[in-house]
Coordinates of C-alpha atoms and ligand atoms in Angstrom, one line a residue:
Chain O
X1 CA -28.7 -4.7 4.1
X2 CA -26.7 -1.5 4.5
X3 CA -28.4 2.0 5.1
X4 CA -27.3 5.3 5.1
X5 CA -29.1 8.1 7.2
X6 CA -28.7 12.2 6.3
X7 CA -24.6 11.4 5.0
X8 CA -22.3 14.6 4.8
X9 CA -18.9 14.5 3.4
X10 CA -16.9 17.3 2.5
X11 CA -13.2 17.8 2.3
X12 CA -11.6 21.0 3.1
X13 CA -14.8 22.7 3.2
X14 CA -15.7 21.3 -0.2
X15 CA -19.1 19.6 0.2
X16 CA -18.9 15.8 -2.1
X17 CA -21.5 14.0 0.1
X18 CA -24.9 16.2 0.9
X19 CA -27.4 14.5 3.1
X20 CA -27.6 11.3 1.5
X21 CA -30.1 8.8 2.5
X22 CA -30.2 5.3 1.2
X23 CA -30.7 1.9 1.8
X24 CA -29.2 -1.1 -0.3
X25 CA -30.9 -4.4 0.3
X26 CA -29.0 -8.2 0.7
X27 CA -28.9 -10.6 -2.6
X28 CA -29.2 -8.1 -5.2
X29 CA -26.8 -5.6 -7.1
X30 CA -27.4 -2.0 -5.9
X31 CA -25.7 0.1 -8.2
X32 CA -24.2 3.9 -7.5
X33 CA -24.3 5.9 -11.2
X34 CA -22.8 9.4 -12.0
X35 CA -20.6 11.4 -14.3
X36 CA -16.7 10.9 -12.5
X37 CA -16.0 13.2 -10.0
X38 CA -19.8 13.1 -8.7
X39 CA -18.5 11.3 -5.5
X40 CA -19.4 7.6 -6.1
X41 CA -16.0 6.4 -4.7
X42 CA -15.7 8.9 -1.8
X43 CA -19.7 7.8 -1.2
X44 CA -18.3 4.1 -0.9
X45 CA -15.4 4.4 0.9
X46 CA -17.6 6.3 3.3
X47 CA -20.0 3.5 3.9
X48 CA -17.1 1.0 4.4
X49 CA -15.7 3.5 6.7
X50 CA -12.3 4.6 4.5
X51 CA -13.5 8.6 5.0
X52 CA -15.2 9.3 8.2
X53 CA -17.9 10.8 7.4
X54 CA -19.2 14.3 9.0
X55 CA -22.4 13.5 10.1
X56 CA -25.3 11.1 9.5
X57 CA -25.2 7.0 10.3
X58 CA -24.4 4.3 8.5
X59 CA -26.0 1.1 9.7
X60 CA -24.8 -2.5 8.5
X61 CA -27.9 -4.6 9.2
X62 CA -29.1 -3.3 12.5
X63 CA -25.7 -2.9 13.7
X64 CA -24.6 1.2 13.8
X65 CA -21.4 1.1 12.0
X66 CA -20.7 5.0 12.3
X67 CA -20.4 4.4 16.3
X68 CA -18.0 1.4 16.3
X69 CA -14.3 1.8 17.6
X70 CA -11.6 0.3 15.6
X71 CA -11.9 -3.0 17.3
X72 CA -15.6 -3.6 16.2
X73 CA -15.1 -2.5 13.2
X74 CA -12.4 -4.8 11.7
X75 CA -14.6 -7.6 13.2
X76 CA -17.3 -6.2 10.7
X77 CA -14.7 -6.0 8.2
X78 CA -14.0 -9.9 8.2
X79 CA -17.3 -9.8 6.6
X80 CA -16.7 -6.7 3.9
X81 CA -14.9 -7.4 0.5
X82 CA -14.2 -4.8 -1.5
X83 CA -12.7 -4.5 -5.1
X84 CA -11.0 -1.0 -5.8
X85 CA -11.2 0.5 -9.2
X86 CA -7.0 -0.1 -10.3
X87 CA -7.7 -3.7 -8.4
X88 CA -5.4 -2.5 -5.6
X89 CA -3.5 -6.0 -5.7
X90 CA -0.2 -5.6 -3.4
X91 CA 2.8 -5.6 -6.0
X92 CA 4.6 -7.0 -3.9
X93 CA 2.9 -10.8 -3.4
X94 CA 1.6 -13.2 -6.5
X95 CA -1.7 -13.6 -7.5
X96 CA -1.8 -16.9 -4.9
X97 CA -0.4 -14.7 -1.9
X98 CA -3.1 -12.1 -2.4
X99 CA -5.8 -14.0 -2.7
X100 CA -4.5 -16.3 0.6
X101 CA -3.6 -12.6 2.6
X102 CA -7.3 -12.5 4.0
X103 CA -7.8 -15.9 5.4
X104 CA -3.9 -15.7 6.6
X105 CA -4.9 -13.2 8.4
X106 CA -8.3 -14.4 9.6
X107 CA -8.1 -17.6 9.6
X108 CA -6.1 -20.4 11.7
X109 CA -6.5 -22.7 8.5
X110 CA -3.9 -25.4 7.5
X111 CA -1.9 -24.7 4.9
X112 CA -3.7 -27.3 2.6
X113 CA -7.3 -25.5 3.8
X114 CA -6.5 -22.2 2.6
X115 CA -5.2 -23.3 -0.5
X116 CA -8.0 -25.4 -1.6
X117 CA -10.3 -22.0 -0.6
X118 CA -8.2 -19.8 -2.6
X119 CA -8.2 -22.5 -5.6
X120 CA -11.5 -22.4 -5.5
X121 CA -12.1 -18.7 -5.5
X122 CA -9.5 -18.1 -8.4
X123 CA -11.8 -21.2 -10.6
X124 CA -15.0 -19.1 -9.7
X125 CA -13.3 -16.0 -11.5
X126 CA -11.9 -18.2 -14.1
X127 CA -8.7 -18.2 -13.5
X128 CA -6.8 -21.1 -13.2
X129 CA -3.5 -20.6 -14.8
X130 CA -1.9 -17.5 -13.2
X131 CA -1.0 -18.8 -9.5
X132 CA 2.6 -17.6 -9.6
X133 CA 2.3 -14.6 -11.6
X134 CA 2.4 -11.2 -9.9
X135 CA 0.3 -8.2 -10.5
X136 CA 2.9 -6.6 -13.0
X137 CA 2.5 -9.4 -15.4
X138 CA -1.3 -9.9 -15.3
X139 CA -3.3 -7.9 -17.5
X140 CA -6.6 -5.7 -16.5
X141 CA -9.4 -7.8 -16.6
X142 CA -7.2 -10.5 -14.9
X143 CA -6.3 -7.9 -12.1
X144 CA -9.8 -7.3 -11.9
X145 CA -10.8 -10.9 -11.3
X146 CA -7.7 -11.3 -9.1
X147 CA -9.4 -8.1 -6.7
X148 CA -12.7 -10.2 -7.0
X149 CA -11.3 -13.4 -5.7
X150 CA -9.6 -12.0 -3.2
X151 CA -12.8 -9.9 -1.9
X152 CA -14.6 -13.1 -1.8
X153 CA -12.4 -15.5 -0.2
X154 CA -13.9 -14.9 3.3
X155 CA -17.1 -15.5 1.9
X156 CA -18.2 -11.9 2.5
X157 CA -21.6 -10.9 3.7
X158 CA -21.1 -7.3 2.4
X159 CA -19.4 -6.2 -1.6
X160 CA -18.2 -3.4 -2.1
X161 CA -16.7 -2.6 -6.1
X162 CA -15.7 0.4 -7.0
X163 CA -15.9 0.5 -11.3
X164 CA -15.4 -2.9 -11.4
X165 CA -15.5 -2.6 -15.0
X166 CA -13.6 0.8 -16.2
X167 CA -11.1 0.0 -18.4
X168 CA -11.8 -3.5 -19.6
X169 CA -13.0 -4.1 -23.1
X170 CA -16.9 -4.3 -23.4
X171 CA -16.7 -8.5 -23.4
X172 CA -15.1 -8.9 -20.4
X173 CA -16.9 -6.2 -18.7
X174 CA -19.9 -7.9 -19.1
X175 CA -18.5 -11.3 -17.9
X176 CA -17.3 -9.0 -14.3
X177 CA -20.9 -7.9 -14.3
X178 CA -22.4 -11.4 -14.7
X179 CA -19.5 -12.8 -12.3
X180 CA -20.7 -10.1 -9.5
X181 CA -24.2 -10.6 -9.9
X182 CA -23.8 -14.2 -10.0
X183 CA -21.6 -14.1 -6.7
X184 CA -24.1 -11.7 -5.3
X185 CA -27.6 -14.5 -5.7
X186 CA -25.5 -17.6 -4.8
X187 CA -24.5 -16.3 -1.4
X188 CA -27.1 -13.7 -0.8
X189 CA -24.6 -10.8 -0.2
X190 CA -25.1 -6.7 -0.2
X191 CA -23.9 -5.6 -3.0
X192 CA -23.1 -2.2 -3.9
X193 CA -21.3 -1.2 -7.1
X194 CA -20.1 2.3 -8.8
X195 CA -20.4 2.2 -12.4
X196 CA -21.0 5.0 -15.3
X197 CA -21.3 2.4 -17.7
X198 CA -24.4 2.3 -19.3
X199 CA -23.9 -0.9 -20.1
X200 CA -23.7 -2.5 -16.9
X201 CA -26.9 -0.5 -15.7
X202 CA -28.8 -1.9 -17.8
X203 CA -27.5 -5.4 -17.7
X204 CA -27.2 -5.7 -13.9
X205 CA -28.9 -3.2 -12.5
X206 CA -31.7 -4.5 -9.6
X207 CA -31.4 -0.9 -7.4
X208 CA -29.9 2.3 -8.7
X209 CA -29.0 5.0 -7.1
X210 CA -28.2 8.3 -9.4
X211 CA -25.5 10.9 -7.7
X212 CA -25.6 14.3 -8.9
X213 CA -23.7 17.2 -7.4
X214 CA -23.0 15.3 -4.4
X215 CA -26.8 14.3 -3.9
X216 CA -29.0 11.1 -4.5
X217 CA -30.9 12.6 -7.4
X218 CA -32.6 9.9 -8.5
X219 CA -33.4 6.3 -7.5
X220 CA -35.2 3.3 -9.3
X221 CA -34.4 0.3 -11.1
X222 CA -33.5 -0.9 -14.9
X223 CA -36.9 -1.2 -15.8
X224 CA -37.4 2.3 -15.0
X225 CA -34.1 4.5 -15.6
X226 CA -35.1 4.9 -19.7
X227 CA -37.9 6.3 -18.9
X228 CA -37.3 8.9 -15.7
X229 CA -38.4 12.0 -15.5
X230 CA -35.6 13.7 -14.7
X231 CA -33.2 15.7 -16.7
X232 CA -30.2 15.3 -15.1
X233 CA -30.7 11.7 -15.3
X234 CA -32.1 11.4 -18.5
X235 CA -28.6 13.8 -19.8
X236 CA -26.5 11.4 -18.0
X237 CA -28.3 8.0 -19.8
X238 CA -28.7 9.2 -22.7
X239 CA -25.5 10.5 -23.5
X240 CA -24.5 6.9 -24.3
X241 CA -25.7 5.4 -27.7
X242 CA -26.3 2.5 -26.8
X243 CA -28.6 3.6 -24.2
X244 CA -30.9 5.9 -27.0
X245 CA -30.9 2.6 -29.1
X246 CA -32.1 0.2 -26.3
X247 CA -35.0 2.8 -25.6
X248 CA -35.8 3.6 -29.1
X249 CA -36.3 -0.3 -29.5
X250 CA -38.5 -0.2 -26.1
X251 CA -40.6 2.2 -28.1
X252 CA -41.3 0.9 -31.2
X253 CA -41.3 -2.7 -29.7
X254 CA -43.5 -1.7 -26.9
X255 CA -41.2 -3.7 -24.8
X256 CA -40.2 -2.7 -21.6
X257 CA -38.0 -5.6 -20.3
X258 CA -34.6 -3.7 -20.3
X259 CA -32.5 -7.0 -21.1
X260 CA -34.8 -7.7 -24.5
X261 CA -34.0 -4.0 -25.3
X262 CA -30.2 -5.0 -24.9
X263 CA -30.0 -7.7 -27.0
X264 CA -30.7 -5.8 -29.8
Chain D
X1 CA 3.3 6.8 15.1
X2 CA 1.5 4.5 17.7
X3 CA 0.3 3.2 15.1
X4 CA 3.2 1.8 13.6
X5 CA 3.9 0.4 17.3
X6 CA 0.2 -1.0 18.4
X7 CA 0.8 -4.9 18.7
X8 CA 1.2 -6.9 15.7
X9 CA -1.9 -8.9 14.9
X10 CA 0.2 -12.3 13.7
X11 CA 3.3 -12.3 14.4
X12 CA 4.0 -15.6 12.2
X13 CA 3.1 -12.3 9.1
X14 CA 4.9 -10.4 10.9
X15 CA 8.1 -12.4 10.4
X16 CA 7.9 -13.3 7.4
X17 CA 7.5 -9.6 5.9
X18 CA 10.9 -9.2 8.2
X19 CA 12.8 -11.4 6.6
X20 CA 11.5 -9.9 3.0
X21 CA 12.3 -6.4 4.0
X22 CA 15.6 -7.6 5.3
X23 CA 16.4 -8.7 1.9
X24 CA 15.3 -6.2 -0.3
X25 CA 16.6 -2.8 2.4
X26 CA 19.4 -4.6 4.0
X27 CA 21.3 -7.3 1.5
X28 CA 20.8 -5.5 -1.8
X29 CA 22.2 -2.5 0.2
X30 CA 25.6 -4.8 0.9
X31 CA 27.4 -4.1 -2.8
X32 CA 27.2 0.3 -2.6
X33 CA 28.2 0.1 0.5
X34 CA 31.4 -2.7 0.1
X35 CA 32.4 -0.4 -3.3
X36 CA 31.9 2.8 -1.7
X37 CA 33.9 1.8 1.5
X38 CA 36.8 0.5 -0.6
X39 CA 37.5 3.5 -2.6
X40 CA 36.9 5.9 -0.1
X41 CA 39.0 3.5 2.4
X42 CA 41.9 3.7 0.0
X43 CA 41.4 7.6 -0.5
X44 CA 41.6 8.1 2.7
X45 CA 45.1 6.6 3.3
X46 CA 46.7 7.6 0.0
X47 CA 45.2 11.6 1.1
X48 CA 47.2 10.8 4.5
X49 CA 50.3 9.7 3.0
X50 CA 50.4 12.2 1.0
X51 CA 49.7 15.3 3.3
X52 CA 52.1 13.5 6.6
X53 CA 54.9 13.2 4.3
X54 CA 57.2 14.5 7.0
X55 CA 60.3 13.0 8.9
X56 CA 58.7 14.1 12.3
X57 CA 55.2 11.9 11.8
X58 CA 55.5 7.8 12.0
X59 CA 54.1 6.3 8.8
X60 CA 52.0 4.0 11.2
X61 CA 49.6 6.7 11.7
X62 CA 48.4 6.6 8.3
X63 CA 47.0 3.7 9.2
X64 CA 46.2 5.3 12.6
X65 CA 44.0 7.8 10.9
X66 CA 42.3 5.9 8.2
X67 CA 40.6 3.0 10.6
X68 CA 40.0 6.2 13.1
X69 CA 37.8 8.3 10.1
X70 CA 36.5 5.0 9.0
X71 CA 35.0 3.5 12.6
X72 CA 33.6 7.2 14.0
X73 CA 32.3 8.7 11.0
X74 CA 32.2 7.1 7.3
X75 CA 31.3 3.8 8.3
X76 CA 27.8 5.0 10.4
X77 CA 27.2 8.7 9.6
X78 CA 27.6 8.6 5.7
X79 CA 27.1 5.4 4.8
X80 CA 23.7 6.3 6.8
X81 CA 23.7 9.2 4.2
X82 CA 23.8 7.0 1.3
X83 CA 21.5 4.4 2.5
X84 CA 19.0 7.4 2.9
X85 CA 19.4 8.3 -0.7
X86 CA 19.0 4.4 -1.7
X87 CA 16.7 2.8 1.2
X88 CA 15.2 6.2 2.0
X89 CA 13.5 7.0 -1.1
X90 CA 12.9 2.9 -2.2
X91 CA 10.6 3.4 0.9
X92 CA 9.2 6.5 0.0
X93 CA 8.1 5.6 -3.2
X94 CA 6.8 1.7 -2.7
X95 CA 4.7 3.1 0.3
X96 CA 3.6 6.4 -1.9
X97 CA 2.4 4.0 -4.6
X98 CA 0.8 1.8 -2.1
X99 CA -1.1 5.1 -1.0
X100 CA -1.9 6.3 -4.4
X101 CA -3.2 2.6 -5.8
X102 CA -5.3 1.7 -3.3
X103 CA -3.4 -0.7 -1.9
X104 CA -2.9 0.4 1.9
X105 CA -7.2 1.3 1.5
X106 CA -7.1 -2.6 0.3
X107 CA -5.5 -3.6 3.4
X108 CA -7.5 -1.4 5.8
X109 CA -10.7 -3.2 4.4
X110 CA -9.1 -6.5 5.2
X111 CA -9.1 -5.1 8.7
X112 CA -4.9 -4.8 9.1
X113 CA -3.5 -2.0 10.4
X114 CA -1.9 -0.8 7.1
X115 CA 0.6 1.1 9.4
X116 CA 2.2 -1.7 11.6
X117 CA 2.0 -4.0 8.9
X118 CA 3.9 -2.4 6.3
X119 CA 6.1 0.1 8.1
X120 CA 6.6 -1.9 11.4
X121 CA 9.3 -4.8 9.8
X122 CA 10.8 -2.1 7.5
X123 CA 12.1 -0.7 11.1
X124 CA 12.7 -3.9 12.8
X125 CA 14.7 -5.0 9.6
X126 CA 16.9 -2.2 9.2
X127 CA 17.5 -1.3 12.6
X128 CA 18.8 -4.8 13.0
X129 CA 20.4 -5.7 9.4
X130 CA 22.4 -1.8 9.4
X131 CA 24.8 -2.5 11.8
X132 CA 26.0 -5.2 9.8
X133 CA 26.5 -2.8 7.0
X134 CA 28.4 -0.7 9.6
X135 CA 30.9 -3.2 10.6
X136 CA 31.4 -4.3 6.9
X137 CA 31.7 -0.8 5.5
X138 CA 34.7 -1.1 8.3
X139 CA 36.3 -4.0 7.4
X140 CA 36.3 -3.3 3.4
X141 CA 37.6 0.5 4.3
X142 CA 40.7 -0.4 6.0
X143 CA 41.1 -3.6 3.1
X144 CA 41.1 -0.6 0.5
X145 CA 43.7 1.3 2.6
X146 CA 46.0 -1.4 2.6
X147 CA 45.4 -2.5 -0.8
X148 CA 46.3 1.3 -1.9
X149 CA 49.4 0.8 0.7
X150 CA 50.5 -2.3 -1.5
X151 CA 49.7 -1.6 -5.0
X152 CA 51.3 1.8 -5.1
X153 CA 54.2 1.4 -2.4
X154 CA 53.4 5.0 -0.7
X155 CA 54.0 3.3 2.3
X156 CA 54.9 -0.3 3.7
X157 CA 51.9 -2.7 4.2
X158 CA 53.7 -3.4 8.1
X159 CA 53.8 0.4 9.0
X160 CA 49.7 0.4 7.8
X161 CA 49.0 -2.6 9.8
X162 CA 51.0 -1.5 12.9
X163 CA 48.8 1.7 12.8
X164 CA 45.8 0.0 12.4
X165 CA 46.2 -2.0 15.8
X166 CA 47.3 1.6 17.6
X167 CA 46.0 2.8 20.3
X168 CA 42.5 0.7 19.4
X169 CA 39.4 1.6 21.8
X170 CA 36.4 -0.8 21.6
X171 CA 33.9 1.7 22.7
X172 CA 34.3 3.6 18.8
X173 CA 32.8 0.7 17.0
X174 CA 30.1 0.0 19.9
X175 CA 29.8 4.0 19.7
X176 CA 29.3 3.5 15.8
X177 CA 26.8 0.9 15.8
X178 CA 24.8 2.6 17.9
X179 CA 24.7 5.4 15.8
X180 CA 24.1 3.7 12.8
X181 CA 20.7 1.8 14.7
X182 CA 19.5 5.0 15.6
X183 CA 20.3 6.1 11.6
X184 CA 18.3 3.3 10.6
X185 CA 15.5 4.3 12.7
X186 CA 15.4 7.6 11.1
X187 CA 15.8 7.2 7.7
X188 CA 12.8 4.0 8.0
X189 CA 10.4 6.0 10.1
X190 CA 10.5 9.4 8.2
X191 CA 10.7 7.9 4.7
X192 CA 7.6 5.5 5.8
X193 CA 5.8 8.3 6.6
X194 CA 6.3 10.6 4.1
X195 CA 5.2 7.5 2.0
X196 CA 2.0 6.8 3.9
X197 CA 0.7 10.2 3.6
X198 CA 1.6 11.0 0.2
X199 CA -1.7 11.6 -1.7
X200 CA -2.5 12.7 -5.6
X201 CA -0.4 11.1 -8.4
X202 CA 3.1 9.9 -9.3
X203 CA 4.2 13.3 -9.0
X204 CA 3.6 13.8 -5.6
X205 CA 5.2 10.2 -5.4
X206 CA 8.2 11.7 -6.4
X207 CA 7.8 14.8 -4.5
X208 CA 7.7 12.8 -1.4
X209 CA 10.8 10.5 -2.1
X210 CA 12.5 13.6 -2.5
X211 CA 11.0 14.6 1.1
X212 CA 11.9 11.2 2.2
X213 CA 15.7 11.6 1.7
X214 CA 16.1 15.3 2.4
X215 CA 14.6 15.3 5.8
X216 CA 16.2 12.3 7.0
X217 CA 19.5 13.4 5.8
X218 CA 19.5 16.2 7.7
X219 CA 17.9 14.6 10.5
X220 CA 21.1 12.3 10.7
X221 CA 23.2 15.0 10.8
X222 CA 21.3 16.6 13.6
X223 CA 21.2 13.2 15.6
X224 CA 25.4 12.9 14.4
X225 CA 26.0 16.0 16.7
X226 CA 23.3 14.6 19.7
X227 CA 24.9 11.2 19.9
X228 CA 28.6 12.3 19.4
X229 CA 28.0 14.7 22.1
X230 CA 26.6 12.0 24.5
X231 CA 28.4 8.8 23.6
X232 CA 31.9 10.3 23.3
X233 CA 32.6 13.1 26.0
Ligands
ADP1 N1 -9.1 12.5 -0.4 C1 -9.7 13.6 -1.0 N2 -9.4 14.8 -0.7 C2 -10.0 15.9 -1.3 N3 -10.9 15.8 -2.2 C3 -11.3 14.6 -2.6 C4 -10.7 13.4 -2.0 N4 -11.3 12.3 -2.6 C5 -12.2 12.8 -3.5 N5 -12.2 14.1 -3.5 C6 -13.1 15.0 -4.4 O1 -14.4 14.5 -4.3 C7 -15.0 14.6 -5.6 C8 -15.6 13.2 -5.9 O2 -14.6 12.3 -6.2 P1 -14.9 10.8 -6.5 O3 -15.7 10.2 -5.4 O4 -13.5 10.2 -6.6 O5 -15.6 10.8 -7.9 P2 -16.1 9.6 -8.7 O6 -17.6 9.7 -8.8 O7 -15.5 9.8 -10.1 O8 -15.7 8.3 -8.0 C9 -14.0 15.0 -6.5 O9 -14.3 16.4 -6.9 C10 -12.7 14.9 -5.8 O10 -11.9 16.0 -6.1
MG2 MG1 -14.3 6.9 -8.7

């Protein structure tokens, strides 16, 4: 569980973060939706600690994060992945080395332990063939699966993914989604994800959380977003297609299971 | 800046990204410097034989004059000024990218100290690996004075060596190398950080490699005067 209480961020007297209170619970994907430049990644890296923020408390399970030194903190951070939205792979180290960089420098594993962990993490994002390569020669979706084993190698307790899906074609977006989710049951971890993709809301979205001029406007679930009564909300939704299509089917269909709707 | 310094959390890492840096800012920096050290080692004595073309001056202190310019000033102070222009803004610009991709925020999750770990063996590396540079840059100088002495007969080969052994004082090339450390430690540190805190785009990438090589040029110069001035008189 991670809970934020009354957040303010603002950067050079710009307010991005007003008074945000929220609370994103364990085993499930808690998504963060707005237009771009709404503040979903500055809102992330403020719960992971990135940006300080100016006031309010952030609490990781019943532990206040906002009052930890530097020293408590990275022991919290042992237990935080995070995937950034270019991947954020160091250019300079192969896929292997990246993936291995958190338990090298974590861990006192053999040689042989850390390898068979980071095998393992790089066949549970489907990737078995690009060991040696480095980030230059991999291509998005790999980069993105690359950021995702390396955020889970520790076996995280807290996920952190910021657009985990911008820029990948609409397939393997959904496969990142599933992947996420997947992770998320199997280990029980607090998930939190930025997305503006419609797509993904609808697909994996347990607990949503909709930013709009730098405050939580809106929260609620897939079952419920197409059919908010809110305009901002309802502008932001429905400016995708796909979106009008899967309610218009809801309509006429009488369904309301948001996945059905999808299928269509 | 204590933050580069705060203690390394393994050093086993810690090495090993030496040894990398040591390689890519130190032994790729070897070939510039050898070819820059010839020709300027074999301008210098050809400008000397030249302009001391006088009964009155022995011919030995061509020789004299080119391992004097080479040992207190080329070989530390401007081949310092070149590396700043290569190493200077290589360091810039990887740790500018770093900033702008997400990668140093990718460390910081992992819980390193994105500081110490990338800017820390930069420093180590070419505070140790420059010297060697220094003493090459050296060596190849006073090669390309005698080559020039040889191929073009402006003066005998013997006279060049004689002055080269002339009134030789140890306490230059200690005097050099400890110049060129403290060079090192400048162009690393202010390049690093001009890196670190770059923030925007690729433009402001190149905006701060630019910074990077600028300010630690003239830094050098500054320190050039400050060491001279202490090490010499
Ligand atoms: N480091 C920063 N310094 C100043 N302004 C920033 C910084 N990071 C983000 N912002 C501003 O905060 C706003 C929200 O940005 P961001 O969180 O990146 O949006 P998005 O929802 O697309 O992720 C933007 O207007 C951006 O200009
Ligand atoms: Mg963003």
């Amino acid at each position: 569980m991670i809970k934020a209480e009354h957040i303010v961020k603002s950067f050079d007297g710009r307010t991005v973060l007003d008074d945000i209170s929220v609370e994103f619970d364990a085993g499930q994907t808690n998504l963060i939706i707005g237009r771009s430049g709404s503040g979903k990644t500055v809102m992330l890296k403020s719960l992971v600690g990135l940006h300080e923020v100016d006031s309010g408390t952030i609490y990781y399970d019943d532990v206040c994060f906002t009052d930890l030194d530097f020293k408590a903190r990275k022991r919290i951070r042992k237990n935080v992945g995070m995937i950034f939205q270019g991947g954020a792979l160091l250019d300079s180290s192969t896929v292997v080395e990246n993936v291995k960089l958190p338990l090298d420098l974590f861990t006192n594993q053999s040689e042989e332990e850390k390898m068979e962990r980071v095998n393992f993490c790089l066949r549970r994002v489907n990737l078995d063939n690009a060991h040696k390569l480095y980030p230059s020669e991999l291509s998005g979706g790999m980069i993105k699966r690359v950021a995702i084993a390396r955020a889970i190698v520790l076996n995280p307790r807290y996920l952190f993914c910021d657009e985990p899906n911008s820029g990948l074609d609409p397939q393997t977006s959904i496969v990142i989604d599933n992947l996420i989710r997947d992770i998320t049951e199997e280990y029980n971890i607090t998930t939190i994800i930025n997305t503006h993709d419609m797509n993904s809301v609808l697909e994996i979205g347990e607990k949503i959380v909709f930013i709009y001029q730098g405050r939580k406007w809106w929260e609620g679930s897939k079952h419920d977003i197409l059919h908010a009564d809110n305009r901002e909300l309802n502008e932001f939704v429905f400016a995708s297609a796909m979106a009008k299509r899967a309610k218009m089917v809801e309509t006429t269909e009488d369904g309301h299971n948001g996945r059905r709707a999808k299928q269509v | 800046m204590q933050k580069v310094f705060s203690r390394p959390e393994k050093m086993r890492i810690y090495r090993r990204r030496i040894f990398y840096e040591m390689e890519a800012l130190g032994l790729n920096s070897i070939g510039l410097t050898a070819i820059i050290s010839v020709f300027i080692g074999a301008a210098i004595t050809l400008q000397m034989a030249i302009s001391l073309e006088s009964p009155f001056i022995p011919r030995y202190l061509i020789g004299y004059a080119t391992r004097e310019t080479m040992t207190l000033e080329f070989s530390s102070t401007v081949v310092a000024l070149i590396l700043a222009g290569k190493v200077g803004s290589n360091i810039a610009s990887e740790i500018g990218t770093m900033r702008i991709t997400e990668q140093i925020d990718a460390l910081e999750i992992m819980g390193v100290n994105s500081a110490s770990y990338l800017i820390l063996p930069k420093i180590v590396a070419t505070v140790f690996f420059f010297p060697f540079l220094t003493i090459l840059s050296m060596i190849i100088g006073i090669i390309g004075g005698y080559m020039i002495a040889a191929l073009t007969g402006i003066m005998i080969p013997a006279d060049y060596v004689e002055g080269l052994q002339y009134c030789f004082v140890q306490w230059e090339v200690t005097y050099s190398l400890i110049k060129i450390a403290v060079f090192a430690f400048i162009i690393t540190s202010i390049s690093a950080y001009c890196g670190y805190y770059a923030k925007g785009n690729s433009l402001e990438v190149g905006k701060a490699s630019t910074r990077a090589v600028v300010s630690s040029s003239i830094v050098i110069m500054i320190f050039n005067l400050i060491l001279t001035q202490l090490l010499l008189t």
